[in-house]
Short mmCIF file of C-alpha atoms and ligand atoms in Angstrom, two decimals:
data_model
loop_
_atom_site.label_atom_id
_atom_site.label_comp_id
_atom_site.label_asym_id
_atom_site.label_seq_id
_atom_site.Cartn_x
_atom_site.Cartn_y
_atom_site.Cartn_z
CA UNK N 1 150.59 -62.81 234.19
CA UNK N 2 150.27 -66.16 232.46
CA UNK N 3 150.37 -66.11 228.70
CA UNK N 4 147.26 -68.73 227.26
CA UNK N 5 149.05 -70.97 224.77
CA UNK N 6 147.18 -71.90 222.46
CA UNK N 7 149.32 -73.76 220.33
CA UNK N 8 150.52 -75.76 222.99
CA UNK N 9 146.63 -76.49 223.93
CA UNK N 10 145.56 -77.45 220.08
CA UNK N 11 148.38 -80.13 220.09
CA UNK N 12 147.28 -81.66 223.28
CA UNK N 13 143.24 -81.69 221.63
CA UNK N 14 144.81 -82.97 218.34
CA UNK N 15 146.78 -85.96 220.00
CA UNK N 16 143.07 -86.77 221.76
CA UNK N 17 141.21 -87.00 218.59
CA UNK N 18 144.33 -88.69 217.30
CA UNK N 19 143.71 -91.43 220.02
CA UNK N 20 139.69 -91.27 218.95
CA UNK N 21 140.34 -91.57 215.54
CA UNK N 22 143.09 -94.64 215.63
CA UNK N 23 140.21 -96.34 218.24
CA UNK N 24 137.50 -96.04 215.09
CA UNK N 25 139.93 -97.61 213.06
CA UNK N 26 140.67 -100.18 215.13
CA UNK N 27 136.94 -100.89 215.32
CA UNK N 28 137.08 -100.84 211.84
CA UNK N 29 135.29 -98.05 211.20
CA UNK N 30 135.85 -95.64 208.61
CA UNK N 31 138.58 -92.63 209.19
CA UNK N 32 136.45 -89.29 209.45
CA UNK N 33 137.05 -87.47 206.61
CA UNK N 34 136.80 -83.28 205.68
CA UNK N 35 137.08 -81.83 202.02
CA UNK N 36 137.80 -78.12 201.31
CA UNK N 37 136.73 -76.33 198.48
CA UNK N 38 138.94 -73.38 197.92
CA UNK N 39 138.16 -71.00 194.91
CA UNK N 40 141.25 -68.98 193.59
CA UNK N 41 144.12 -67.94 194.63
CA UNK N 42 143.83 -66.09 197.39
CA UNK N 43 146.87 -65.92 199.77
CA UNK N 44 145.85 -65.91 203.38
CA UNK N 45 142.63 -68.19 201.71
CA UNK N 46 145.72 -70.82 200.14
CA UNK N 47 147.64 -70.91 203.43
CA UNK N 48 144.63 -71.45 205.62
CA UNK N 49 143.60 -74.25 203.17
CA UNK N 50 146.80 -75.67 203.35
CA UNK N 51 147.30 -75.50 206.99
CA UNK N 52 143.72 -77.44 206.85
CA UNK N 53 144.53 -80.19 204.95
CA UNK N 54 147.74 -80.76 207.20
CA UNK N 55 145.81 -80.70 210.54
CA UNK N 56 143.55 -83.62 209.08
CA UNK N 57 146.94 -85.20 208.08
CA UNK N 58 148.51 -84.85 211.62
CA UNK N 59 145.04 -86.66 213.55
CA UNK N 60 144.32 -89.48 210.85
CA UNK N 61 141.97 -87.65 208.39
CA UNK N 62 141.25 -88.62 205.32
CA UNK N 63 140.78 -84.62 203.23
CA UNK N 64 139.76 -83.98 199.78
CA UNK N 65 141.16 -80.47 198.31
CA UNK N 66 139.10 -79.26 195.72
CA UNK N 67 140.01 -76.34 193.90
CA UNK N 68 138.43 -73.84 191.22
CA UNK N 69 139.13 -71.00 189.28
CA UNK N 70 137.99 -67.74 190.64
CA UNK N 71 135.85 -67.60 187.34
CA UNK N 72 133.88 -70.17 188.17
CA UNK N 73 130.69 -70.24 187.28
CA UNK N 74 127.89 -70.16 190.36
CA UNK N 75 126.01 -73.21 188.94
CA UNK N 76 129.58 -75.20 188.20
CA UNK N 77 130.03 -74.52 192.19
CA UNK N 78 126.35 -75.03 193.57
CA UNK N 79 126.59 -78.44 191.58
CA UNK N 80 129.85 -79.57 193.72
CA UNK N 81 128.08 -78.20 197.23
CA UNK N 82 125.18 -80.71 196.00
CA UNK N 83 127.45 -83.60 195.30
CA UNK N 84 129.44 -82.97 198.65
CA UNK N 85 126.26 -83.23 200.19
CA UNK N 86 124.92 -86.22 199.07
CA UNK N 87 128.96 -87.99 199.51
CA UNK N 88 128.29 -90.75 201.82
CA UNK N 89 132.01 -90.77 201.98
CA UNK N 90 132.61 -87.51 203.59
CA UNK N 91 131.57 -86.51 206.82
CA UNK N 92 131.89 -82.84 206.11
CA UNK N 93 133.32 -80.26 204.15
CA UNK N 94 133.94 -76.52 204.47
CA UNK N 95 134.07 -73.49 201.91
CA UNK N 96 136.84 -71.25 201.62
CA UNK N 97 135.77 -67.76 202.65
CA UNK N 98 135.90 -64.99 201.21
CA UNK N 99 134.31 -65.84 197.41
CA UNK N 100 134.44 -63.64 194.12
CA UNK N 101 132.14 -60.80 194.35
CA UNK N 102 129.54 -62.99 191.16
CA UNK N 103 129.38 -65.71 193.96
CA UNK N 104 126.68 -64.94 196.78
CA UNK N 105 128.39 -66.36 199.87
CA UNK N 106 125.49 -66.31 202.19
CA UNK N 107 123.51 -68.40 200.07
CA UNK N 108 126.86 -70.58 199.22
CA UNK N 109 126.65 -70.91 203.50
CA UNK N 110 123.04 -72.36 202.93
CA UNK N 111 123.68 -74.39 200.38
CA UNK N 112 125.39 -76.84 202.61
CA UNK N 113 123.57 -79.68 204.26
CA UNK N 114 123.64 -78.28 208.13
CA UNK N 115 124.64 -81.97 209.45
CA UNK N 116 127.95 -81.51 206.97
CA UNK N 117 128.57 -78.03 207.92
CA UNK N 118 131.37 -78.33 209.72
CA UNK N 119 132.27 -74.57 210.28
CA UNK N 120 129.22 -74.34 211.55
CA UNK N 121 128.12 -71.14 209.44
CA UNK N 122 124.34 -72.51 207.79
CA UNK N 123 121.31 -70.52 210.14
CA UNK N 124 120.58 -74.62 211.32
CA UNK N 125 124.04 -74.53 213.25
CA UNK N 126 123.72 -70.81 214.41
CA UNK N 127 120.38 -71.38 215.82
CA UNK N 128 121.51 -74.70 217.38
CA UNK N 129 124.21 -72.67 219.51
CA UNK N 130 122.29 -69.79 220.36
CA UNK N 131 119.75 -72.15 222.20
CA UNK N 132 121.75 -74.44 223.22
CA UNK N 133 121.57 -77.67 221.60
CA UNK N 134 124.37 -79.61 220.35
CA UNK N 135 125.74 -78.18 217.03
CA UNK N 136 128.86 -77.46 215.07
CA UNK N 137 129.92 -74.43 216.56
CA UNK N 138 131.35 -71.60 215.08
CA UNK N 139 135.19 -72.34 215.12
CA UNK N 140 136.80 -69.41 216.72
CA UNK N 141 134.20 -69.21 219.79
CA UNK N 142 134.36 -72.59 220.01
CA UNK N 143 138.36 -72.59 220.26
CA UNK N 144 138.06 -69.16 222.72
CA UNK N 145 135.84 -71.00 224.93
CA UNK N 146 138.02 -74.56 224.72
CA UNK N 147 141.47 -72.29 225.65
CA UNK N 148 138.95 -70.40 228.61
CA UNK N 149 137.75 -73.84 230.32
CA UNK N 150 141.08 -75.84 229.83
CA UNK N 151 143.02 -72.94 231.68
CA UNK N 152 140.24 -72.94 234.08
CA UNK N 153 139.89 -69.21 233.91
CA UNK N 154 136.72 -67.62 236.03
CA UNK N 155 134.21 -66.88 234.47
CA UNK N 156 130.89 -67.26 236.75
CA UNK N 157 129.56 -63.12 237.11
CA UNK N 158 132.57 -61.47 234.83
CA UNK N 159 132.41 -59.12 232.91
CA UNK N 160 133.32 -60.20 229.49
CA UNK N 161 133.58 -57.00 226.72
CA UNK N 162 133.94 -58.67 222.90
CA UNK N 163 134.71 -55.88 220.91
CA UNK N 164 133.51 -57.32 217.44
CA UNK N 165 129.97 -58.33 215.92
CA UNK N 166 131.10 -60.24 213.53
CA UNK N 167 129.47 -63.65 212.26
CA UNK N 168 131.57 -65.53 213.13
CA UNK N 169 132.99 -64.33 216.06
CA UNK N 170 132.09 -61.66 217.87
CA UNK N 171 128.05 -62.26 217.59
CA UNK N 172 128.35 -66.56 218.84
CA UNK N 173 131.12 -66.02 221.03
CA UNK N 174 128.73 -63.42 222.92
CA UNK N 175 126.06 -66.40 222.71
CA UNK N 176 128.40 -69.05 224.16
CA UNK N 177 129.82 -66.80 227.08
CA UNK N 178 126.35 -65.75 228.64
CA UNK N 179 125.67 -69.53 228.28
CA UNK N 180 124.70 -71.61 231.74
CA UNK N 181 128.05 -73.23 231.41
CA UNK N 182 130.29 -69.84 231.45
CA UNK N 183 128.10 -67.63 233.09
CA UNK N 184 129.70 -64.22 232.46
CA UNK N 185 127.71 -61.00 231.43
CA UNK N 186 128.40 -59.83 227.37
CA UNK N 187 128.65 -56.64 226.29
CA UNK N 188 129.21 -56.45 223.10
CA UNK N 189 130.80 -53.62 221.36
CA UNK N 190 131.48 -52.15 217.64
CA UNK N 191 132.27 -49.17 215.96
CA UNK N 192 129.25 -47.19 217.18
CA UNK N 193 129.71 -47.93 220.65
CA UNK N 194 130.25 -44.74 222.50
CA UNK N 195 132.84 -44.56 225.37
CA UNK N 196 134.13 -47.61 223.77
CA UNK N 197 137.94 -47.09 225.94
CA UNK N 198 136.09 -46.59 228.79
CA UNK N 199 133.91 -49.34 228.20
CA UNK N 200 136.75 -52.16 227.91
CA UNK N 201 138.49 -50.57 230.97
CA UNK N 202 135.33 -52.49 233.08
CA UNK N 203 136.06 -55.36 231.30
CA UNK N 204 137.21 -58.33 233.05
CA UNK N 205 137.60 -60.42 230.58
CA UNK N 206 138.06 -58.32 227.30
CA UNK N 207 137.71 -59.88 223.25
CA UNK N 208 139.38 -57.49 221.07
CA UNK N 209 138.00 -59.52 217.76
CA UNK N 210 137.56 -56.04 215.28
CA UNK N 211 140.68 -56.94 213.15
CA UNK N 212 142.61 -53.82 214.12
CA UNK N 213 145.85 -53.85 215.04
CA UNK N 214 147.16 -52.88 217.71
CA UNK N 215 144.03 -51.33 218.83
CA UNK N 216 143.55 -52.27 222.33
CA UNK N 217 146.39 -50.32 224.75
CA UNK N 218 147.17 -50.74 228.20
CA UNK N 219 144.61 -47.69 229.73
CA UNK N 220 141.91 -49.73 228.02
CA UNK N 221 142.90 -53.20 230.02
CA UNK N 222 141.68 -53.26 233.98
CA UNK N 223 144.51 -54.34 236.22
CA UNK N 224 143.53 -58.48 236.57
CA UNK N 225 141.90 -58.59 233.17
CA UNK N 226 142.06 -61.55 230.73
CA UNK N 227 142.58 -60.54 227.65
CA UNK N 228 141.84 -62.95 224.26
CA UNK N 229 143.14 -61.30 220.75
CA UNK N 230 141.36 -62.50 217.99
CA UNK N 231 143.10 -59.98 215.54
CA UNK N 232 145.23 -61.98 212.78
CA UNK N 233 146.02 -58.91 210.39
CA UNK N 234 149.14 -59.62 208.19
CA UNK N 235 150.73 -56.76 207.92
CA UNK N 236 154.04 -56.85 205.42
CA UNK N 237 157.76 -58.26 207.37
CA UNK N 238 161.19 -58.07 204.91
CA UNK N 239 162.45 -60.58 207.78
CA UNK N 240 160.28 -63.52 207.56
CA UNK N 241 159.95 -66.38 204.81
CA UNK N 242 156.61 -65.76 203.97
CA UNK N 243 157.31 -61.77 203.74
CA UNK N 244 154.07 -61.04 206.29
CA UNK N 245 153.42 -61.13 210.06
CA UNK N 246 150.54 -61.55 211.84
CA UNK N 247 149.79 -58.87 213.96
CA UNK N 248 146.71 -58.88 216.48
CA UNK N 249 143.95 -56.33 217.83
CA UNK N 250 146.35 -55.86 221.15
CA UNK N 251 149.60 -53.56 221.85
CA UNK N 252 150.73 -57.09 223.70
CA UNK N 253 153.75 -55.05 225.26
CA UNK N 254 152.06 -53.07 227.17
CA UNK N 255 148.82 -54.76 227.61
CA UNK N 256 150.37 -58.22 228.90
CA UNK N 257 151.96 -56.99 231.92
CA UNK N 258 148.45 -55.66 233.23
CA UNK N 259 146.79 -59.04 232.67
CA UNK N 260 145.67 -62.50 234.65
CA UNK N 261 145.92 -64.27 231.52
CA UNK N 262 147.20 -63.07 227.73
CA UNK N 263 146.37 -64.52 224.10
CA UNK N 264 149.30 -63.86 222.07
CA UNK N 265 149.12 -63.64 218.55
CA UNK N 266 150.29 -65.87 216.89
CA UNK N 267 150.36 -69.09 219.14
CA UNK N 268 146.58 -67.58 220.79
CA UNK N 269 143.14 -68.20 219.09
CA UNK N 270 144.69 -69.30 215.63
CA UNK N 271 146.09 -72.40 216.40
CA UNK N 272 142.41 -73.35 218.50
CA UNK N 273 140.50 -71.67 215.71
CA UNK N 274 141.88 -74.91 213.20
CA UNK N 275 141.03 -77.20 215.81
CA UNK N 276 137.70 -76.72 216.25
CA UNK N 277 137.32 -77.71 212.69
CA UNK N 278 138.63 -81.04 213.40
CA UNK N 279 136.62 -81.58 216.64
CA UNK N 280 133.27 -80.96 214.64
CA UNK N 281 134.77 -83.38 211.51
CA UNK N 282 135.05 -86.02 214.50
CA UNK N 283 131.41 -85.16 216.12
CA UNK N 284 130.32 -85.29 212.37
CA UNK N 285 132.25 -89.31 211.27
CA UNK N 286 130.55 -90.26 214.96
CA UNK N 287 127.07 -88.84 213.81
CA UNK N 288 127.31 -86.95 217.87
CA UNK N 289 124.49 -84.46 216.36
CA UNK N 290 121.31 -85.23 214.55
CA UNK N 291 119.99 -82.45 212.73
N1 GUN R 1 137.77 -67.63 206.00
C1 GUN R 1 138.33 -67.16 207.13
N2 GUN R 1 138.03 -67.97 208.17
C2 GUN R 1 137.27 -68.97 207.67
C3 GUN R 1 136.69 -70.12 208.26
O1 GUN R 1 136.76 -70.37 209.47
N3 GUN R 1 136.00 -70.92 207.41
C4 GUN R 1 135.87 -70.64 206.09
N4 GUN R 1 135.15 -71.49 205.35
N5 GUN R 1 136.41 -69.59 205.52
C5 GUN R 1 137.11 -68.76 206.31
#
């Protein structure tokens, strides 16, 4: 069994664009450069932002944090999407997910200029990846698929089980693995599925990305499989700093032993997950995709 490490793999991609981004500014060229808008206070939504801005900080970004009140109003917001969009200064720029419930989010996702859209959420980018043209890709996927080529895992005629339909993970990621370049045959599975233990048994490589923890257990994991755990639940912890733990979608204890190759969480998909953000701020300051 060989655990994936992910955060071990996203400082290895970081010190590459590191190299790519002190190159542009040797060619002097303009740093790329990624703003977040983050709106309230959300905790998991402040840390992510945080850890954000610090990833930009540790490959020669330049990021802009801008922040608002979780009052504000949809028009106050809509008018800083419009000036984002029209910044020649700024390559791209992401929005803070989840919003207040008076703030539509979908069509806060459309509201951004597709060739700024660096989490690769707007329709433009979705459609992009599901027929294969270059795009921003949807972070996590893109990080899963990053973590599956660079530990050359098989893939060619697997069986890959993504247990998940989610936007922005489940649904792409099923896109990207039944792509030419991974070959594998997708099921994907939810909360209707029927068998679905039975189901993820056949799996050879299984996604557990339903943001349950603890859900996926050893008689549910074929002897061989590769497992990837998408789940980042934080669950409360008296003996850490931050008073939470993140806890994934897989029993790891018993699951790992049965496995090729493991995800843990944390150190799995997270730490990729943040660095696909960067990778599609660089493909964004080099203008890689014309929309
Ligand atoms: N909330 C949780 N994950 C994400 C993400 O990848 N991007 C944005 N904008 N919000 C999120």
């Amino acid at each position: 069994m060989q655990i994936i490490d992910g955060k071990a793999t996203a400082r290895t991609i970081k010190e590459e664009i590191r190299a790519e981004v002190d190159a542009m500014v040797s060619a002097f060229q303009r740093r790329p450069h990624l703003a977040a808008v983050l709106v309230g206070h959300d905790g998991g939504s402040e840390t992510y932002v945080a850890y954000k801005i610090r990833d930009c900080e540790e490959v020669g970004f330049r990021s802009t944090l801008v922040r608002f009140e979780d009052d504000v109003p949809g028009n106050v917001l809509f008018g800083k999407i419009d000036e984002l969009n029209q910044d020649h200064e700024l390559d791209g720029f992401i929005v803070q997910l989840p919003l207040p419930d008076h703030i539509d989010e979908q069509r806060v996702i459309e509201s951004i200029d597709p060739s700024k859209d660096v989490d690769g959420f707007h329709p433009v980018n979705v459609g992009r990846t599901v027929i294969g043209l270059p795009s921003y890709g949807s972070a996590t996927p893109y990080g899963i698929v990053e973590l599956i080529k660079r530990y050359q895992i098989e893939t060619t005629g697997k069986h890959c089980v993504i247990v998940g339909r989610s936007n922005i993970v489940g649904r792409p990621l099923s896109i990207l693995m039944s792509q030419k370049s991974i070959n594998a045959t997708v099921t994907v599975a939810h909360s209707r599925t029927r068998d679905l233990e039975a189901l993820c048994a056949t799996a050879d490589i299984l996604v557990a990305a339903l943001g349950s923890p603890g859900f996926v257990k050893a008689h549910m994991v074929k002897e061989g499989a590769v497992v990837i755990d998408v789940g980042t639940t934080r669950v409360p912890a008296s003996d850490t700093k931050s008073g939470f733990r993140l806890k994934g979608d897989v029993l790891f204890e018993e699951v790992a032993p049965k496995c090729s190759f493991i995800t843990p969480v944390p150190g799995g998909v997270g730490p990729m997950t943040r660095v696909s953000l960067l990778t599609n701020t660089l493909k964004a300051a080099k203008k890689n995709i014309r929309h």
